[in-house]
């Protein structure tokens, strides 16, 4: 078992980027008509400043390709970060024509504040919520644990949930809790578009990605960084498949194996995820 080490290199890097990169990036964005993007330090924090916009557009195209965006769709973006997908949705005319409703939730107060003041203002059907739960890489000072956290949404209130590069930073118990909560807030027949790192013990290091998950966290997961496990966590595929089934999810498309492994899951029946006494 690995111990938690507080203080994330992600957060230290963001502080350095805020001081050194953001001022120049502000000029770059102004000069290139990209002032609608979040600052460099925030874009870098969610996986890459330079391809931030292209990645968001790619996700939206993928959601269309998979038939997940329909008129009036109610979207929950769990771990929305600084709005990589939200911005692409809000700026896409095809999406606008569908009159979607969007809710983003994240533990990163700074990212949520930016999204609220920059995206929500211009797109009133978009709403952002801060969840003060702990994640050693992204919110080490967080007050609560995911295991006891109830998403602040009604049962069956969404048609589509997104969790991109989120379950790659959580522990097994946290994944269990969030899948149960997603099963609760998704309407029957709703879809969960989620990415994971799969790993199969004994398999050759996956050629498809540069990260090696060599350090066991527990019986079902492993990390690339034993000092800060939440930086990147992979889960046994058979355990994930059991979790999906246990929480009433069926596999609707995928899994698509890649740098991260993506699956579209279908919520089959309404759930009540209150922890049992
Ligand atoms: C790699 S970023 C991905 C952000 C976004 N999903 C995207 O694809 O651009 C991971 C995000 O998960 C958030 N996060 C970490 N733990 C979380 C939790 N327990 N609940 C919600 N969000 C969390 C982080 O703050 C961060 O914004």
PDB file of C-alpha atoms and ligand atoms in Angstrom:
ATOM      1  CA  UNK A   1       0.000   0.000   0.000  1.00  0.00           C
ATOM      2  CA  UNK A   2       1.193   3.494  -0.764  1.00  0.00           C
ATOM      3  CA  UNK A   3       1.071   6.409   1.622  1.00  0.00           C
ATOM      4  CA  UNK A   4      -0.332   9.757   0.581  1.00  0.00           C
ATOM      5  CA  UNK A   5       2.224  12.549   0.170  1.00  0.00           C
ATOM      6  CA  UNK A   6       0.660  15.982   0.216  1.00  0.00           C
ATOM      7  CA  UNK A   7       1.726  18.780  -2.071  1.00  0.00           C
ATOM      8  CA  UNK A   8       1.353  18.155  -5.739  1.00  0.00           C
ATOM      9  CA  UNK A   9       3.915  18.781  -8.421  1.00  0.00           C
ATOM     10  CA  UNK A  10       0.935  19.751 -10.601  1.00  0.00           C
ATOM     11  CA  UNK A  11       0.166  22.635  -8.216  1.00  0.00           C
ATOM     12  CA  UNK A  12       3.808  23.710  -7.943  1.00  0.00           C
ATOM     13  CA  UNK A  13       4.062  23.731 -11.725  1.00  0.00           C
ATOM     14  CA  UNK A  14       0.897  25.816 -11.963  1.00  0.00           C
ATOM     15  CA  UNK A  15       2.325  28.410  -9.569  1.00  0.00           C
ATOM     16  CA  UNK A  16       5.483  28.694 -11.662  1.00  0.00           C
ATOM     17  CA  UNK A  17       3.433  28.917 -14.867  1.00  0.00           C
ATOM     18  CA  UNK A  18       1.265  31.663 -13.368  1.00  0.00           C
ATOM     19  CA  UNK A  19       4.333  33.759 -12.654  1.00  0.00           C
ATOM     20  CA  UNK A  20       6.364  33.072 -15.771  1.00  0.00           C
ATOM     21  CA  UNK A  21       4.068  31.944 -18.584  1.00  0.00           C
ATOM     22  CA  UNK A  22       0.715  33.650 -18.011  1.00  0.00           C
ATOM     23  CA  UNK A  23       1.840  37.232 -18.773  1.00  0.00           C
ATOM     24  CA  UNK A  24       3.261  36.262 -22.200  1.00  0.00           C
ATOM     25  CA  UNK A  25       0.335  33.969 -22.865  1.00  0.00           C
ATOM     26  CA  UNK A  26      -2.037  36.871 -22.156  1.00  0.00           C
ATOM     27  CA  UNK A  27      -0.330  38.831 -24.952  1.00  0.00           C
ATOM     28  CA  UNK A  28      -0.419  35.783 -27.260  1.00  0.00           C
ATOM     29  CA  UNK A  29      -4.128  35.259 -26.650  1.00  0.00           C
ATOM     30  CA  UNK A  30      -4.920  38.949 -27.198  1.00  0.00           C
ATOM     31  CA  UNK A  31      -2.835  39.094 -30.401  1.00  0.00           C
ATOM     32  CA  UNK A  32      -4.376  35.904 -31.854  1.00  0.00           C
ATOM     33  CA  UNK A  33      -7.983  36.654 -30.877  1.00  0.00           C
ATOM     34  CA  UNK A  34      -7.984  33.878 -28.256  1.00  0.00           C
ATOM     35  CA  UNK A  35      -8.901  35.924 -25.210  1.00  0.00           C
ATOM     36  CA  UNK A  36     -11.782  33.529 -24.580  1.00  0.00           C
ATOM     37  CA  UNK A  37      -9.278  30.837 -23.506  1.00  0.00           C
ATOM     38  CA  UNK A  38      -8.219  30.380 -19.868  1.00  0.00           C
ATOM     39  CA  UNK A  39      -4.665  31.407 -18.954  1.00  0.00           C
ATOM     40  CA  UNK A  40      -1.738  29.142 -19.821  1.00  0.00           C
ATOM     41  CA  UNK A  41      -1.288  27.924 -16.218  1.00  0.00           C
ATOM     42  CA  UNK A  42      -4.882  26.657 -16.109  1.00  0.00           C
ATOM     43  CA  UNK A  43      -4.789  25.045 -19.546  1.00  0.00           C
ATOM     44  CA  UNK A  44      -1.497  23.322 -18.752  1.00  0.00           C
ATOM     45  CA  UNK A  45      -2.950  22.057 -15.447  1.00  0.00           C
ATOM     46  CA  UNK A  46      -5.619  19.976 -17.212  1.00  0.00           C
ATOM     47  CA  UNK A  47      -3.321  18.251 -19.633  1.00  0.00           C
ATOM     48  CA  UNK A  48      -1.707  20.655 -22.088  1.00  0.00           C
ATOM     49  CA  UNK A  49      -1.881  24.361 -22.798  1.00  0.00           C
ATOM     50  CA  UNK A  50      -1.103  24.241 -26.492  1.00  0.00           C
ATOM     51  CA  UNK A  51      -3.660  21.671 -27.639  1.00  0.00           C
ATOM     52  CA  UNK A  52      -6.319  22.722 -25.112  1.00  0.00           C
ATOM     53  CA  UNK A  53      -8.696  24.143 -27.707  1.00  0.00           C
ATOM     54  CA  UNK A  54      -8.157  21.389 -30.286  1.00  0.00           C
ATOM     55  CA  UNK A  55      -8.697  18.727 -27.619  1.00  0.00           C
ATOM     56  CA  UNK A  56     -11.992  20.317 -26.580  1.00  0.00           C
ATOM     57  CA  UNK A  57     -13.189  20.399 -30.200  1.00  0.00           C
ATOM     58  CA  UNK A  58     -12.110  16.767 -30.612  1.00  0.00           C
ATOM     59  CA  UNK A  59     -14.207  15.741 -27.599  1.00  0.00           C
ATOM     60  CA  UNK A  60     -17.286  17.526 -28.968  1.00  0.00           C
ATOM     61  CA  UNK A  61     -16.855  15.894 -32.388  1.00  0.00           C
ATOM     62  CA  UNK A  62     -16.502  12.538 -30.641  1.00  0.00           C
ATOM     63  CA  UNK A  63     -19.703  13.102 -28.662  1.00  0.00           C
ATOM     64  CA  UNK A  64     -21.522  13.856 -31.940  1.00  0.00           C
ATOM     65  CA  UNK A  65     -19.963  10.817 -33.640  1.00  0.00           C
ATOM     66  CA  UNK A  66     -21.185   8.598 -30.806  1.00  0.00           C
ATOM     67  CA  UNK A  67     -24.689  10.066 -31.023  1.00  0.00           C
ATOM     68  CA  UNK A  68     -24.572  11.413 -27.467  1.00  0.00           C
ATOM     69  CA  UNK A  69     -25.637  15.009 -28.195  1.00  0.00           C
ATOM     70  CA  UNK A  70     -29.370  15.362 -28.772  1.00  0.00           C
ATOM     71  CA  UNK A  71     -31.900  18.202 -28.518  1.00  0.00           C
ATOM     72  CA  UNK A  72     -32.304  19.407 -24.945  1.00  0.00           C
ATOM     73  CA  UNK A  73     -29.504  17.142 -23.677  1.00  0.00           C
ATOM     74  CA  UNK A  74     -28.660  17.679 -19.991  1.00  0.00           C
ATOM     75  CA  UNK A  75     -24.903  17.296 -19.541  1.00  0.00           C
ATOM     76  CA  UNK A  76     -22.897  16.788 -16.350  1.00  0.00           C
ATOM     77  CA  UNK A  77     -19.118  17.278 -16.711  1.00  0.00           C
ATOM     78  CA  UNK A  78     -17.597  15.721 -13.584  1.00  0.00           C
ATOM     79  CA  UNK A  79     -14.087  17.074 -13.008  1.00  0.00           C
ATOM     80  CA  UNK A  80     -14.627  19.755 -15.653  1.00  0.00           C
ATOM     81  CA  UNK A  81     -11.353  21.572 -14.876  1.00  0.00           C
ATOM     82  CA  UNK A  82     -11.080  25.003 -16.487  1.00  0.00           C
ATOM     83  CA  UNK A  83     -13.669  24.210 -19.149  1.00  0.00           C
ATOM     84  CA  UNK A  84     -11.812  22.419 -21.931  1.00  0.00           C
ATOM     85  CA  UNK A  85     -15.016  20.665 -23.038  1.00  0.00           C
ATOM     86  CA  UNK A  86     -17.409  23.364 -21.756  1.00  0.00           C
ATOM     87  CA  UNK A  87     -15.794  26.044 -23.915  1.00  0.00           C
ATOM     88  CA  UNK A  88     -15.888  23.849 -27.003  1.00  0.00           C
ATOM     89  CA  UNK A  89     -19.554  23.032 -26.352  1.00  0.00           C
ATOM     90  CA  UNK A  90     -20.440  26.672 -25.709  1.00  0.00           C
ATOM     91  CA  UNK A  91     -18.707  27.823 -28.922  1.00  0.00           C
ATOM     92  CA  UNK A  92     -20.090  25.110 -31.227  1.00  0.00           C
ATOM     93  CA  UNK A  93     -23.076  26.239 -33.317  1.00  0.00           C
ATOM     94  CA  UNK A  94     -24.318  22.663 -33.771  1.00  0.00           C
ATOM     95  CA  UNK A  95     -24.441  22.299 -29.996  1.00  0.00           C
ATOM     96  CA  UNK A  96     -26.143  25.695 -29.585  1.00  0.00           C
ATOM     97  CA  UNK A  97     -28.926  24.529 -31.900  1.00  0.00           C
ATOM     98  CA  UNK A  98     -29.626  21.654 -29.478  1.00  0.00           C
ATOM     99  CA  UNK A  99     -30.263  24.030 -26.530  1.00  0.00           C
ATOM    100  CA  UNK A 100     -28.330  21.849 -24.076  1.00  0.00           C
ATOM    101  CA  UNK A 101     -28.063  22.364 -20.344  1.00  0.00           C
ATOM    102  CA  UNK A 102     -24.589  21.942 -18.908  1.00  0.00           C
ATOM    103  CA  UNK A 103     -23.317  21.512 -15.333  1.00  0.00           C
ATOM    104  CA  UNK A 104     -19.606  21.358 -14.573  1.00  0.00           C
ATOM    105  CA  UNK A 105     -18.198  20.358 -11.172  1.00  0.00           C
ATOM    106  CA  UNK A 106     -14.623  20.343  -9.971  1.00  0.00           C
ATOM    107  CA  UNK A 107     -12.529  20.410  -6.789  1.00  0.00           C
ATOM    108  CA  UNK A 108     -10.335  23.177  -8.225  1.00  0.00           C
ATOM    109  CA  UNK A 109     -11.757  26.456  -6.890  1.00  0.00           C
ATOM    110  CA  UNK A 110      -9.629  28.607  -9.193  1.00  0.00           C
ATOM    111  CA  UNK A 111     -10.776  26.782 -12.333  1.00  0.00           C
ATOM    112  CA  UNK A 112     -14.428  26.930 -11.279  1.00  0.00           C
ATOM    113  CA  UNK A 113     -14.162  30.660 -10.551  1.00  0.00           C
ATOM    114  CA  UNK A 114     -12.701  31.224 -14.029  1.00  0.00           C
ATOM    115  CA  UNK A 115     -15.416  29.147 -15.719  1.00  0.00           C
ATOM    116  CA  UNK A 116     -18.178  30.913 -13.784  1.00  0.00           C
ATOM    117  CA  UNK A 117     -16.993  34.371 -14.719  1.00  0.00           C
ATOM    118  CA  UNK A 118     -15.958  33.629 -18.317  1.00  0.00           C
ATOM    119  CA  UNK A 119     -18.184  30.844 -19.656  1.00  0.00           C
ATOM    120  CA  UNK A 120     -21.319  31.039 -17.528  1.00  0.00           C
ATOM    121  CA  UNK A 121     -21.670  34.776 -18.190  1.00  0.00           C
ATOM    122  CA  UNK A 122     -21.960  34.264 -21.960  1.00  0.00           C
ATOM    123  CA  UNK A 123     -23.834  30.942 -21.826  1.00  0.00           C
ATOM    124  CA  UNK A 124     -26.586  31.105 -19.182  1.00  0.00           C
ATOM    125  CA  UNK A 125     -27.518  27.429 -19.529  1.00  0.00           C
ATOM    126  CA  UNK A 126     -23.977  26.566 -18.349  1.00  0.00           C
ATOM    127  CA  UNK A 127     -23.392  26.350 -14.605  1.00  0.00           C
ATOM    128  CA  UNK A 128     -20.246  25.562 -12.609  1.00  0.00           C
ATOM    129  CA  UNK A 129     -19.998  24.206  -9.069  1.00  0.00           C
ATOM    130  CA  UNK A 130     -17.041  23.868  -6.739  1.00  0.00           C
ATOM    131  CA  UNK A 131     -16.821  20.681  -4.655  1.00  0.00           C
ATOM    132  CA  UNK A 132     -14.418  21.017  -1.754  1.00  0.00           C
ATOM    133  CA  UNK A 133     -13.323  17.399  -1.653  1.00  0.00           C
ATOM    134  CA  UNK A 134      -9.736  16.304  -1.270  1.00  0.00           C
ATOM    135  CA  UNK A 135      -7.490  15.135  -4.062  1.00  0.00           C
ATOM    136  CA  UNK A 136      -3.797  15.035  -3.228  1.00  0.00           C
ATOM    137  CA  UNK A 137      -2.746  16.113  -6.695  1.00  0.00           C
ATOM    138  CA  UNK A 138      -5.446  18.712  -7.418  1.00  0.00           C
ATOM    139  CA  UNK A 139      -6.940  19.858  -4.112  1.00  0.00           C
ATOM    140  CA  UNK A 140      -4.721  18.673  -1.244  1.00  0.00           C
ATOM    141  CA  UNK A 141      -6.392  21.046   1.237  1.00  0.00           C
ATOM    142  CA  UNK A 142      -9.898  19.817   0.379  1.00  0.00           C
ATOM    143  CA  UNK A 143     -12.219  19.474   3.343  1.00  0.00           C
ATOM    144  CA  UNK A 144     -14.164  16.311   2.520  1.00  0.00           C
ATOM    145  CA  UNK A 145     -13.681  12.821   1.172  1.00  0.00           C
ATOM    146  CA  UNK A 146     -15.206  11.626  -2.089  1.00  0.00           C
ATOM    147  CA  UNK A 147     -16.361   8.502  -0.229  1.00  0.00           C
ATOM    148  CA  UNK A 148     -18.880  10.627   1.704  1.00  0.00           C
ATOM    149  CA  UNK A 149     -19.634  13.118  -1.027  1.00  0.00           C
ATOM    150  CA  UNK A 150     -23.077  13.366  -2.600  1.00  0.00           C
ATOM    151  CA  UNK A 151     -23.185  15.174  -5.934  1.00  0.00           C
ATOM    152  CA  UNK A 152     -25.374  18.282  -5.546  1.00  0.00           C
ATOM    153  CA  UNK A 153     -27.885  17.166  -8.185  1.00  0.00           C
ATOM    154  CA  UNK A 154     -31.292  15.507  -8.190  1.00  0.00           C
ATOM    155  CA  UNK A 155     -31.754  11.854  -9.087  1.00  0.00           C
ATOM    156  CA  UNK A 156     -32.137  11.176 -12.832  1.00  0.00           C
ATOM    157  CA  UNK A 157     -31.401  14.803 -13.741  1.00  0.00           C
ATOM    158  CA  UNK A 158     -28.870  14.243 -16.581  1.00  0.00           C
ATOM    159  CA  UNK A 159     -28.855  12.468 -19.942  1.00  0.00           C
ATOM    160  CA  UNK A 160     -25.093  12.520 -20.435  1.00  0.00           C
ATOM    161  CA  UNK A 161     -22.212  12.517 -17.949  1.00  0.00           C
ATOM    162  CA  UNK A 162     -18.602  13.196 -18.922  1.00  0.00           C
ATOM    163  CA  UNK A 163     -15.614  12.146 -16.839  1.00  0.00           C
ATOM    164  CA  UNK A 164     -12.527  12.768 -18.942  1.00  0.00           C
ATOM    165  CA  UNK A 165      -9.111  12.395 -17.285  1.00  0.00           C
ATOM    166  CA  UNK A 166     -10.816  12.231 -13.894  1.00  0.00           C
ATOM    167  CA  UNK A 167     -10.851   8.536 -12.988  1.00  0.00           C
ATOM    168  CA  UNK A 168      -7.169   8.522 -13.947  1.00  0.00           C
ATOM    169  CA  UNK A 169      -6.534  10.573 -10.754  1.00  0.00           C
ATOM    170  CA  UNK A 170      -8.771   8.853  -8.204  1.00  0.00           C
ATOM    171  CA  UNK A 171      -8.456   5.820  -5.926  1.00  0.00           C
ATOM    172  CA  UNK A 172     -10.595   2.702  -6.114  1.00  0.00           C
ATOM    173  CA  UNK A 173     -13.004   3.683  -3.317  1.00  0.00           C
ATOM    174  CA  UNK A 174     -13.457   7.099  -4.912  1.00  0.00           C
ATOM    175  CA  UNK A 175     -14.221   5.516  -8.279  1.00  0.00           C
ATOM    176  CA  UNK A 176     -16.810   3.289  -6.641  1.00  0.00           C
ATOM    177  CA  UNK A 177     -18.497   6.242  -4.971  1.00  0.00           C
ATOM    178  CA  UNK A 178     -18.514   8.411  -8.095  1.00  0.00           C
ATOM    179  CA  UNK A 179     -19.872   5.629 -10.299  1.00  0.00           C
ATOM    180  CA  UNK A 180     -22.673   5.079  -7.789  1.00  0.00           C
ATOM    181  CA  UNK A 181     -23.410   8.797  -7.741  1.00  0.00           C
ATOM    182  CA  UNK A 182     -23.338   8.990 -11.536  1.00  0.00           C
ATOM    183  CA  UNK A 183     -25.736   6.075 -11.723  1.00  0.00           C
ATOM    184  CA  UNK A 184     -28.027   8.009  -9.367  1.00  0.00           C
ATOM    185  CA  UNK A 185     -27.988  11.353 -11.216  1.00  0.00           C
ATOM    186  CA  UNK A 186     -28.228   9.872 -14.722  1.00  0.00           C
ATOM    187  CA  UNK A 187     -31.700   9.227 -16.098  1.00  0.00           C
ATOM    188  CA  UNK A 188     -32.319   5.586 -17.084  1.00  0.00           C
ATOM    189  CA  UNK A 189     -30.823   5.158 -20.533  1.00  0.00           C
ATOM    190  CA  UNK A 190     -28.425   8.071 -19.907  1.00  0.00           C
ATOM    191  CA  UNK A 191     -24.805   7.742 -20.991  1.00  0.00           C
ATOM    192  CA  UNK A 192     -21.485   8.078 -19.192  1.00  0.00           C
ATOM    193  CA  UNK A 193     -18.522   8.966 -21.425  1.00  0.00           C
ATOM    194  CA  UNK A 194     -15.483   8.219 -19.275  1.00  0.00           C
ATOM    195  CA  UNK A 195     -11.768   7.702 -19.628  1.00  0.00           C
ATOM    196  CA  UNK A 196      -9.547   5.403 -17.569  1.00  0.00           C
ATOM    197  CA  UNK A 197      -6.130   3.866 -17.604  1.00  0.00           C
ATOM    198  CA  UNK A 198      -6.675   0.125 -17.912  1.00  0.00           C
ATOM    199  CA  UNK A 199      -3.985  -2.230 -16.816  1.00  0.00           C
ATOM    200  CA  UNK A 200      -3.788  -5.968 -16.759  1.00  0.00           C
ATOM    201  CA  UNK A 201      -1.240  -7.393 -14.312  1.00  0.00           C
ATOM    202  CA  UNK A 202       1.451  -9.282 -16.165  1.00  0.00           C
ATOM    203  CA  UNK A 203       0.781  -7.541 -19.455  1.00  0.00           C
ATOM    204  CA  UNK A 204       3.725  -6.013 -21.323  1.00  0.00           C
ATOM    205  CA  UNK A 205       3.986  -2.257 -20.676  1.00  0.00           C
ATOM    206  CA  UNK A 206       1.378  -0.806 -22.977  1.00  0.00           C
ATOM    207  CA  UNK A 207       2.993   0.438 -26.149  1.00  0.00           C
ATOM    208  CA  UNK A 208       0.133   2.865 -26.596  1.00  0.00           C
ATOM    209  CA  UNK A 209       1.230   5.177 -23.798  1.00  0.00           C
ATOM    210  CA  UNK A 210       4.465   6.406 -22.287  1.00  0.00           C
ATOM    211  CA  UNK A 211       3.313   6.012 -18.660  1.00  0.00           C
ATOM    212  CA  UNK A 212       4.257   2.844 -16.777  1.00  0.00           C
ATOM    213  CA  UNK A 213       2.067   1.747 -13.904  1.00  0.00           C
ATOM    214  CA  UNK A 214       4.645  -0.166 -11.923  1.00  0.00           C
ATOM    215  CA  UNK A 215       3.696   0.637  -8.330  1.00  0.00           C
ATOM    216  CA  UNK A 216       0.668  -1.122  -6.808  1.00  0.00           C
ATOM    217  CA  UNK A 217      -1.680   1.166  -4.892  1.00  0.00           C
ATOM    218  CA  UNK A 218      -3.930  -1.693  -3.773  1.00  0.00           C
ATOM    219  CA  UNK A 219      -5.143  -5.015  -5.164  1.00  0.00           C
ATOM    220  CA  UNK A 220      -6.912  -3.413  -8.133  1.00  0.00           C
ATOM    221  CA  UNK A 221      -4.856  -0.368  -9.074  1.00  0.00           C
ATOM    222  CA  UNK A 222      -1.323   0.852  -9.713  1.00  0.00           C
ATOM    223  CA  UNK A 223       0.322   4.222 -10.085  1.00  0.00           C
ATOM    224  CA  UNK A 224       3.137   5.653 -12.117  1.00  0.00           C
ATOM    225  CA  UNK A 225       4.327   7.845  -9.229  1.00  0.00           C
ATOM    226  CA  UNK A 226       4.571   6.222  -5.779  1.00  0.00           C
ATOM    227  CA  UNK A 227       5.220   9.603  -4.122  1.00  0.00           C
ATOM    228  CA  UNK A 228       2.044  11.170  -5.522  1.00  0.00           C
ATOM    229  CA  UNK A 229      -0.217   8.295  -6.614  1.00  0.00           C
ATOM    230  CA  UNK A 230      -3.085  10.561  -7.753  1.00  0.00           C
ATOM    231  CA  UNK A 231      -0.862  11.960 -10.505  1.00  0.00           C
ATOM    232  CA  UNK A 232      -1.841   8.882 -12.581  1.00  0.00           C
ATOM    233  CA  UNK A 233      -3.685   5.735 -11.487  1.00  0.00           C
ATOM    234  CA  UNK A 234      -4.554   2.692 -13.605  1.00  0.00           C
ATOM    235  CA  UNK A 235      -7.180   0.084 -12.733  1.00  0.00           C
ATOM    236  CA  UNK A 236      -7.485  -3.579 -13.519  1.00  0.00           C
ATOM    237  CA  UNK A 237      -9.867  -3.867 -16.411  1.00  0.00           C
ATOM    238  CA  UNK A 238     -11.718  -6.826 -14.873  1.00  0.00           C
ATOM    239  CA  UNK A 239     -12.290  -4.802 -11.689  1.00  0.00           C
ATOM    240  CA  UNK A 240     -13.663  -1.873 -13.695  1.00  0.00           C
ATOM    241  CA  UNK A 241     -15.980  -4.162 -15.617  1.00  0.00           C
ATOM    242  CA  UNK A 242     -17.255  -5.544 -12.294  1.00  0.00           C
ATOM    243  CA  UNK A 243     -17.755  -2.000 -10.964  1.00  0.00           C
ATOM    244  CA  UNK A 244     -19.754  -0.953 -14.030  1.00  0.00           C
ATOM    245  CA  UNK A 245     -22.006  -4.009 -13.725  1.00  0.00           C
ATOM    246  CA  UNK A 246     -22.429  -3.549  -9.971  1.00  0.00           C
ATOM    247  CA  UNK A 247     -23.534   0.054 -10.460  1.00  0.00           C
ATOM    248  CA  UNK A 248     -26.009  -0.834 -13.216  1.00  0.00           C
ATOM    249  CA  UNK A 249     -23.959   0.351 -16.190  1.00  0.00           C
ATOM    250  CA  UNK A 250     -23.843  -1.562 -19.463  1.00  0.00           C
ATOM    251  CA  UNK A 251     -21.111  -1.037 -22.035  1.00  0.00           C
ATOM    252  CA  UNK A 252     -22.653   0.906 -24.934  1.00  0.00           C
ATOM    253  CA  UNK A 253     -19.521   1.650 -27.006  1.00  0.00           C
ATOM    254  CA  UNK A 254     -15.809   0.928 -26.763  1.00  0.00           C
ATOM    255  CA  UNK A 255     -13.698   0.575 -24.856  1.00  0.00           C
ATOM    256  CA  UNK A 256     -11.504   2.580 -27.211  1.00  0.00           C
ATOM    257  CA  UNK A 257      -7.909   1.888 -26.202  1.00  0.00           C
ATOM    258  CA  UNK A 258      -5.438   4.733 -26.491  1.00  0.00           C
ATOM    259  CA  UNK A 259      -3.351   7.101 -24.433  1.00  0.00           C
ATOM    260  CA  UNK A 260      -6.341   6.842 -22.120  1.00  0.00           C
ATOM    261  CA  UNK A 261      -8.972   4.137 -22.487  1.00  0.00           C
ATOM    262  CA  UNK A 262     -12.444   5.482 -23.134  1.00  0.00           C
ATOM    263  CA  UNK A 263     -15.800   3.794 -22.676  1.00  0.00           C
ATOM    264  CA  UNK A 264     -19.401   4.827 -23.218  1.00  0.00           C
ATOM    265  CA  UNK A 265     -21.574   3.290 -20.521  1.00  0.00           C
ATOM    266  CA  UNK A 266     -25.342   3.213 -20.390  1.00  0.00           C
ATOM    267  CA  UNK A 267     -27.158   3.711 -17.080  1.00  0.00           C
ATOM    268  CA  UNK A 268     -29.673   0.906 -17.030  1.00  0.00           C
ATOM    269  CA  UNK A 269     -31.683   1.590 -13.937  1.00  0.00           C
ATOM    270  CA  UNK A 270     -32.053   4.386 -11.372  1.00  0.00           C
ATOM    271  CA  UNK A 271     -29.824   3.960  -8.339  1.00  0.00           C
ATOM    272  CA  UNK A 272     -29.717   5.240  -4.796  1.00  0.00           C
ATOM    273  CA  UNK A 273     -26.080   5.605  -3.830  1.00  0.00           C
ATOM    274  CA  UNK A 274     -26.495   6.398  -0.133  1.00  0.00           C
ATOM    275  CA  UNK A 275     -23.711   4.514   1.659  1.00  0.00           C
ATOM    276  CA  UNK A 276     -25.194   1.541   3.521  1.00  0.00           C
ATOM    277  CA  UNK A 277     -25.165   1.810   7.335  1.00  0.00           C
TER     278      UNK A 277
HETATM  279  C1  LIG B   1      -6.576  16.174 -15.939  1.00  0.00           C
HETATM  280  S1  LIG B   1      -7.815  17.259 -15.370  1.00  0.00           S
HETATM  281  C2  LIG B   1      -9.109  16.990 -16.574  1.00  0.00           C
HETATM  282  C3  LIG B   1     -10.098  18.121 -16.617  1.00  0.00           C
HETATM  283  C4  LIG B   1     -11.245  17.958 -17.640  1.00  0.00           C
HETATM  284  N1  LIG B   1     -12.047  16.788 -17.378  1.00  0.00           N
HETATM  285  C5  LIG B   1     -10.692  17.905 -19.042  1.00  0.00           C
HETATM  286  O1  LIG B   1     -10.747  16.851 -19.682  1.00  0.00           O
HETATM  287  O2  LIG B   1     -10.182  18.944 -19.491  1.00  0.00           O
HETATM  288  C6  LIG B   1      -8.450  16.417 -13.925  1.00  0.00           C
HETATM  289  C7  LIG B   1      -9.501  17.258 -13.214  1.00  0.00           C
HETATM  290  O3  LIG B   1     -10.147  16.470 -12.199  1.00  0.00           O
HETATM  291  C8  LIG B   1     -10.379  17.313 -11.106  1.00  0.00           C
HETATM  292  N2  LIG B   1     -10.621  16.473  -9.920  1.00  0.00           N
HETATM  293  C9  LIG B   1      -9.717  15.783  -9.186  1.00  0.00           C
HETATM  294  N3  LIG B   1     -10.340  15.123  -8.194  1.00  0.00           N
HETATM  295  C10 LIG B   1     -11.666  15.396  -8.319  1.00  0.00           C
HETATM  296  C11 LIG B   1     -12.820  14.995  -7.596  1.00  0.00           C
HETATM  297  N4  LIG B   1     -12.734  14.183  -6.545  1.00  0.00           N
HETATM  298  N5  LIG B   1     -14.014  15.459  -7.999  1.00  0.00           N
HETATM  299  C12 LIG B   1     -14.119  16.279  -9.074  1.00  0.00           C
HETATM  300  N6  LIG B   1     -13.050  16.699  -9.786  1.00  0.00           N
HETATM  301  C13 LIG B   1     -11.837  16.259  -9.409  1.00  0.00           C
HETATM  302  C14 LIG B   1      -9.143  18.177 -11.045  1.00  0.00           C
HETATM  303  O4  LIG B   1      -9.300  19.331 -10.261  1.00  0.00           O
HETATM  304  C15 LIG B   1      -8.921  18.477 -12.513  1.00  0.00           C
HETATM  305  O5  LIG B   1      -9.596  19.632 -12.928  1.00  0.00           O
END
